[in-house]
Coordinates of C-alpha atoms in Angstrom, one line a residue:
Chain Q
M1 CA 0.0 0.0 0.0
S2 CA 1.5 3.3 -0.9
S3 CA 1.2 6.1 1.5
R4 CA -0.5 9.4 1.0
V5 CA 1.5 12.5 1.9
G6 CA -0.1 15.9 2.2
V7 CA 2.0 18.9 1.4
I8 CA 0.6 22.2 2.7
L9 CA 0.4 25.1 0.4
F10 CA 0.4 28.5 2.0
P11 CA 0.4 31.7 0.0
G12 CA 4.1 32.2 -0.5
S13 CA 5.2 28.5 -0.2
N14 CA 7.7 27.7 -3.0
C15 CA 9.0 24.2 -2.3
E16 CA 5.7 22.3 -2.3
Q17 CA 6.2 20.9 -5.9
D18 CA 9.7 19.8 -5.0
A19 CA 8.3 17.8 -2.1
I20 CA 5.5 16.3 -4.2
E21 CA 7.9 15.4 -6.9
A22 CA 10.2 13.7 -4.4
V23 CA 7.5 11.7 -2.7
R24 CA 6.2 10.5 -6.1
M25 CA 9.6 9.6 -7.3
L26 CA 10.0 7.4 -4.3
G27 CA 6.7 5.6 -4.9
G28 CA 4.4 7.5 -2.6
E29 CA 1.2 9.4 -3.3
A30 CA 1.4 13.2 -2.8
E31 CA -1.3 15.9 -2.8
L32 CA -1.5 19.5 -1.9
L33 CA -3.4 20.6 1.2
W34 CA -4.7 24.2 1.1
H35 CA -3.7 26.2 4.2
G36 CA -7.3 27.6 4.4
D37 CA -8.9 24.2 4.9
E38 CA -9.5 23.0 8.4
T39 CA -8.5 19.4 7.6
V40 CA -5.5 17.3 6.5
A41 CA -7.9 15.3 4.4
G42 CA -7.0 11.9 5.8
V43 CA -3.4 11.8 4.6
D44 CA -0.9 9.5 6.3
A45 CA 1.9 12.1 6.7
V46 CA 2.1 15.9 6.4
I47 CA 5.0 18.0 5.0
V48 CA 5.1 21.7 5.8
P49 CA 7.3 22.9 2.9
G50 CA 9.8 25.6 2.4
G51 CA 9.2 29.1 1.1
F52 CA 7.8 32.3 2.6
A53 CA 4.4 31.5 4.0
H54 CA 2.3 34.7 4.1
G55 CA 5.4 36.6 2.9
D56 CA 7.2 35.9 6.2
Y57 CA 5.5 39.1 7.4
L58 CA 6.0 39.9 11.0
R59 CA 8.3 36.8 11.4
P60 CA 8.7 33.6 9.4
G61 CA 5.8 31.4 10.4
A62 CA 4.1 34.0 12.6
I63 CA 1.0 34.3 10.4
A64 CA 1.1 30.8 9.0
R65 CA 0.7 29.2 12.4
F66 CA -2.8 30.7 12.5
S67 CA -3.8 29.3 9.1
P68 CA -6.9 27.1 9.6
V69 CA -5.0 23.9 8.5
M70 CA -2.6 24.2 11.4
A71 CA -5.2 23.2 14.0
A72 CA -5.8 20.1 12.0
V73 CA -2.0 19.5 11.7
Q74 CA -1.8 19.9 15.5
R75 CA -4.5 17.2 16.0
F76 CA -2.8 14.9 13.5
A77 CA 0.5 15.3 15.3
D78 CA -1.2 14.7 18.7
E79 CA -2.5 11.4 17.4
G80 CA 1.0 10.4 16.4
G81 CA 0.8 11.3 12.7
P82 CA 4.2 12.0 11.0
V83 CA 4.7 15.8 10.4
V84 CA 7.8 17.2 8.8
G85 CA 8.6 20.9 8.5
I86 CA 11.3 21.7 6.0
C87 CA 13.0 25.2 6.1
N88 CA 10.1 27.6 6.4
G89 CA 8.1 24.7 7.5
F90 CA 10.4 24.2 10.5
Q91 CA 9.9 27.9 11.3
V92 CA 6.1 27.4 11.1
L93 CA 6.3 24.4 13.4
T94 CA 8.3 26.3 16.0
E95 CA 5.9 29.3 15.9
A96 CA 3.0 26.9 16.2
G97 CA 4.6 25.3 19.3
L98 CA 4.8 21.8 17.7
L99 CA 8.6 22.0 18.2
P100 CA 10.5 24.0 20.8
G101 CA 12.9 26.9 20.2
A102 CA 13.1 29.4 17.3
L103 CA 15.0 30.2 14.1
Q104 CA 16.9 33.5 14.2
K105 CA 18.8 35.2 11.5
N106 CA 21.9 33.5 10.3
R107 CA 25.1 34.5 11.9
G108 CA 26.8 36.8 9.4
L109 CA 23.6 38.3 8.0
K110 CA 23.9 36.4 4.7
F111 CA 21.2 34.4 2.9
L112 CA 22.8 31.0 2.6
C113 CA 22.3 28.8 -0.5
A114 CA 24.8 25.9 -0.4
T115 CA 25.2 22.2 0.0
T116 CA 25.9 21.2 3.6
T117 CA 26.9 18.0 5.2
L118 CA 24.6 16.7 7.9
R119 CA 25.3 14.0 10.5
V120 CA 22.5 11.8 11.4
E121 CA 22.2 11.9 15.2
T122 CA 19.4 9.6 16.0
T123 CA 17.5 6.9 14.1
S124 CA 14.5 7.3 16.4
S125 CA 12.5 9.7 14.3
V126 CA 10.1 9.6 11.3
L127 CA 12.8 11.0 9.1
T128 CA 15.8 8.9 10.1
S129 CA 14.5 5.4 10.9
G130 CA 16.1 4.0 7.7
L131 CA 19.5 5.6 8.3
A132 CA 22.3 5.0 10.7
V133 CA 23.7 7.3 13.4
G134 CA 26.8 8.9 12.1
D135 CA 25.7 8.8 8.4
H136 CA 26.9 11.9 6.6
L137 CA 24.3 13.3 4.1
R138 CA 24.9 16.1 1.5
I139 CA 21.8 18.2 1.6
P140 CA 21.3 21.7 0.4
I141 CA 20.2 24.7 2.6
N142 CA 18.5 27.8 1.4
H143 CA 17.6 30.2 4.2
F144 CA 18.1 33.5 5.9
E145 CA 16.6 32.6 9.3
G146 CA 18.0 29.2 9.9
N147 CA 20.0 29.8 13.1
Y148 CA 18.4 27.5 15.6
T149 CA 18.2 28.8 19.1
C150 CA 16.5 27.8 22.4
D151 CA 17.0 28.4 26.1
P152 CA 19.6 26.2 27.9
E153 CA 16.9 24.1 29.6
T154 CA 15.3 23.2 26.3
L155 CA 18.7 22.4 24.8
S156 CA 19.4 20.1 27.8
V157 CA 16.1 18.3 27.3
L158 CA 16.7 17.9 23.5
K159 CA 20.1 16.4 24.1
A160 CA 19.0 14.2 27.1
D161 CA 16.0 12.9 25.2
D162 CA 18.0 12.2 21.9
R163 CA 15.8 14.7 20.0
V164 CA 18.6 16.3 18.0
V165 CA 18.0 14.6 14.6
F166 CA 20.6 16.2 12.4
R167 CA 23.7 18.3 13.1
Y168 CA 25.8 20.3 10.6
V169 CA 29.3 18.9 10.3
D170 CA 30.4 22.5 9.4
N171 CA 27.9 24.9 11.0
P172 CA 27.0 27.4 8.3
N173 CA 24.5 29.7 10.2
G174 CA 25.4 29.8 13.9
S175 CA 22.8 27.3 15.1
I176 CA 23.2 26.4 18.7
D177 CA 25.0 23.1 19.2
D178 CA 25.3 22.8 15.4
I179 CA 21.6 21.7 15.3
A180 CA 20.1 21.3 11.8
G181 CA 17.0 19.4 12.8
I182 CA 15.1 18.3 15.9
C183 CA 12.0 16.2 16.7
S184 CA 9.1 16.3 19.1
S185 CA 9.0 14.2 22.3
G186 CA 6.7 11.8 20.4
R187 CA 9.4 11.7 17.7
N188 CA 6.7 12.0 15.0
V189 CA 7.2 15.7 14.4
V190 CA 10.5 16.7 12.8
G191 CA 11.7 20.1 11.7
L192 CA 14.9 20.7 9.8
M193 CA 16.3 23.6 7.8
P194 CA 18.0 21.6 5.0
H195 CA 16.0 20.4 2.0
P196 CA 16.1 16.6 1.6
E197 CA 13.4 16.9 -1.1
R198 CA 16.0 18.7 -3.3
A199 CA 18.6 15.9 -2.9
I200 CA 16.8 12.9 -4.5
S201 CA 18.8 12.5 -7.7
P202 CA 22.5 12.6 -8.7
L203 CA 21.3 15.1 -11.3
L204 CA 20.5 17.5 -8.5
G205 CA 24.0 17.1 -7.0
S206 CA 23.0 14.6 -4.3
D207 CA 20.6 11.8 -3.7
D208 CA 21.3 11.6 0.0
G209 CA 17.7 12.9 0.7
V210 CA 16.3 9.6 -0.6
G211 CA 16.9 7.7 2.6
V212 CA 15.4 10.6 4.6
L213 CA 12.2 10.7 2.6
Q214 CA 11.9 6.9 2.4
S215 CA 12.0 6.9 6.2
L216 CA 9.0 9.3 6.1
L217 CA 7.1 7.1 3.6
R218 CA 7.7 4.1 5.8
A219 CA 6.4 6.0 8.9
A220 CA 3.4 7.1 6.8
T221 CA 2.6 3.6 5.8
A222 CA 2.8 2.5 9.4
A223 CA 0.6 5.3 10.6
Chain N
M1 CA -11.7 40.0 25.8
V2 CA -14.8 41.7 24.4
L3 CA -14.9 45.5 24.6
R4 CA -17.7 47.8 23.6
R5 CA -16.4 49.5 20.5
R6 CA -16.7 53.1 19.6
V7 CA -19.1 53.5 16.7
F8 CA -18.5 56.2 14.2
G9 CA -21.6 57.7 12.6
G10 CA -21.8 58.8 9.0
S11 CA -21.2 62.4 10.0
G12 CA -18.1 61.6 11.8
A13 CA -19.9 62.0 15.1
V14 CA -18.9 59.6 17.9
C15 CA -21.7 57.7 19.5
Q16 CA -21.7 57.6 23.3
H17 CA -19.9 54.4 24.4
E18 CA -17.8 54.0 27.4
T19 CA -14.5 53.4 25.7
M20 CA -11.4 55.5 25.0
L21 CA -9.0 55.5 22.1
F22 CA -5.3 54.8 23.0
T23 CA -2.2 55.1 20.9
V24 CA 0.0 52.1 21.3
Q25 CA 3.6 51.4 20.4
V26 CA 5.1 48.0 20.7
E27 CA 8.9 48.1 20.4
V28 CA 10.2 44.6 19.6
T29 CA 13.8 43.9 20.3
L30 CA 15.9 40.8 20.3
R31 CA 16.4 39.3 23.7
P32 CA 19.9 39.4 25.3
G33 CA 22.1 36.8 23.9
I34 CA 20.2 36.5 20.6
A35 CA 22.4 37.2 17.7
D36 CA 21.7 40.6 16.1
P37 CA 23.7 40.5 12.9
Q38 CA 21.9 43.7 11.6
G39 CA 23.0 45.6 14.7
A40 CA 26.5 44.2 14.5
T41 CA 26.8 45.2 10.8
I42 CA 25.6 48.7 11.5
E43 CA 28.0 49.0 14.4
R44 CA 30.9 47.9 12.2
S45 CA 29.9 50.3 9.5
L46 CA 29.6 53.5 11.6
P47 CA 33.3 54.0 12.2
H48 CA 33.9 54.0 8.4
L49 CA 31.7 57.1 8.2
G50 CA 33.5 58.8 11.0
F51 CA 31.1 58.0 13.8
D52 CA 33.3 56.7 16.5
G53 CA 32.4 55.5 20.0
V54 CA 29.1 53.8 19.0
S55 CA 28.4 50.5 20.8
H56 CA 25.5 48.3 21.7
V57 CA 23.7 48.8 18.4
Q58 CA 20.4 46.9 18.4
V59 CA 18.0 46.6 15.5
G60 CA 14.3 45.9 16.3
K61 CA 10.9 46.9 15.0
S62 CA 8.3 49.3 16.0
I63 CA 4.6 48.4 15.7
R64 CA 2.1 51.3 16.2
F65 CA -1.6 51.3 16.2
T66 CA -4.7 52.8 18.0
L67 CA -6.8 50.7 20.2
D68 CA -10.3 51.2 21.6
A69 CA -10.5 50.0 25.2
A70 CA -12.4 50.6 28.4
D71 CA -9.5 52.1 30.2
E72 CA -5.7 52.2 30.1
A73 CA -5.3 49.1 32.2
A74 CA -7.6 47.1 29.9
A75 CA -5.7 48.5 26.8
R76 CA -2.4 47.5 28.3
A77 CA -3.6 44.0 29.2
E78 CA -4.9 43.5 25.7
V79 CA -1.6 44.7 24.1
E80 CA 0.4 42.5 26.4
D81 CA -1.7 39.5 25.4
M82 CA -1.3 40.2 21.6
S83 CA 2.5 40.8 22.1
R84 CA 2.9 37.4 23.8
R85 CA 0.8 35.5 21.4
F86 CA 1.5 37.1 18.1
L87 CA 3.5 40.3 17.8
T88 CA 6.7 38.8 19.3
N89 CA 8.2 35.3 19.6
P90 CA 9.0 35.2 23.3
V91 CA 11.8 32.7 22.6
I92 CA 13.9 35.3 20.9
E93 CA 12.2 38.7 21.3
D94 CA 11.2 41.1 24.0
A95 CA 8.4 43.8 23.8
A96 CA 8.5 47.2 25.3
I97 CA 4.9 48.5 25.3
S98 CA 3.7 52.0 25.7
V99 CA 0.0 53.0 25.9
A100 CA -1.2 56.5 26.0
P101 CA -4.6 58.2 25.6
A102 CA -5.0 59.2 21.9
G103 CA -4.5 62.9 21.2
T104 CA -2.3 63.6 24.1

């Protein structure tokens, strides 16, 4: 049975087609979910894609978290459904309180568009179940506010509970503790700044995102 | 919080309701310890223009609006609530709120 992945489209999203294409290439079904609908339409997994939802006005994710679909995403996550926020989607999930901490402006005040190397830090998440701890993945980043931060207590909890999912090998943006991605306490909500959906073919420079998204599809099938 | 709102008639006359108009300014700044690369860039640039001795440059944003509320305490409570839930991200930002009767 192939799994259905819903990709949320906000006004200003711009990576939703990349995510849909990646899911389909890997044998899953993918469909768009409109931010103004109060449902996730019975999908098996949700991707909150990259872009500039609602123009990033006020702050990235600040308006998007109040989009009607987000209440449905919250319920879906509470029931254990896999939810992945990529880049702007990560920012939306932190603003919505589905993940702790916040994304501040990159150290150095530069918009970063580059291929980074990530280290897989845990296999206990919906994005990394098919990988091995210590795996190095070449995945692109494309962001201005990707510098993850949180208070010291939150960082202690994230580390103690094995909730840091990815770290940068060479920290590009100043993120605290080199964090590139984290997961929720239930391990079914993951946010990351890098774009695995853009690393699914050697033609794109890397296919290291395949194992990441295959993990998501497996979680979706199990959900 | 539901407040009785001031209702403006077609002539511009104000109907009699027990609310007041306040001017509000919410100054949003980054919390101590949060990187402020814009502030740092400005601070590095100023000496090149001959402005020496500048330090602690911070860049924030100012959000201004008018608010109809029963009294100043109610206005302030409402602004604090909207700051906490929407205008700022308390993880990385602080808000300095000023509320004053409009027209003063």
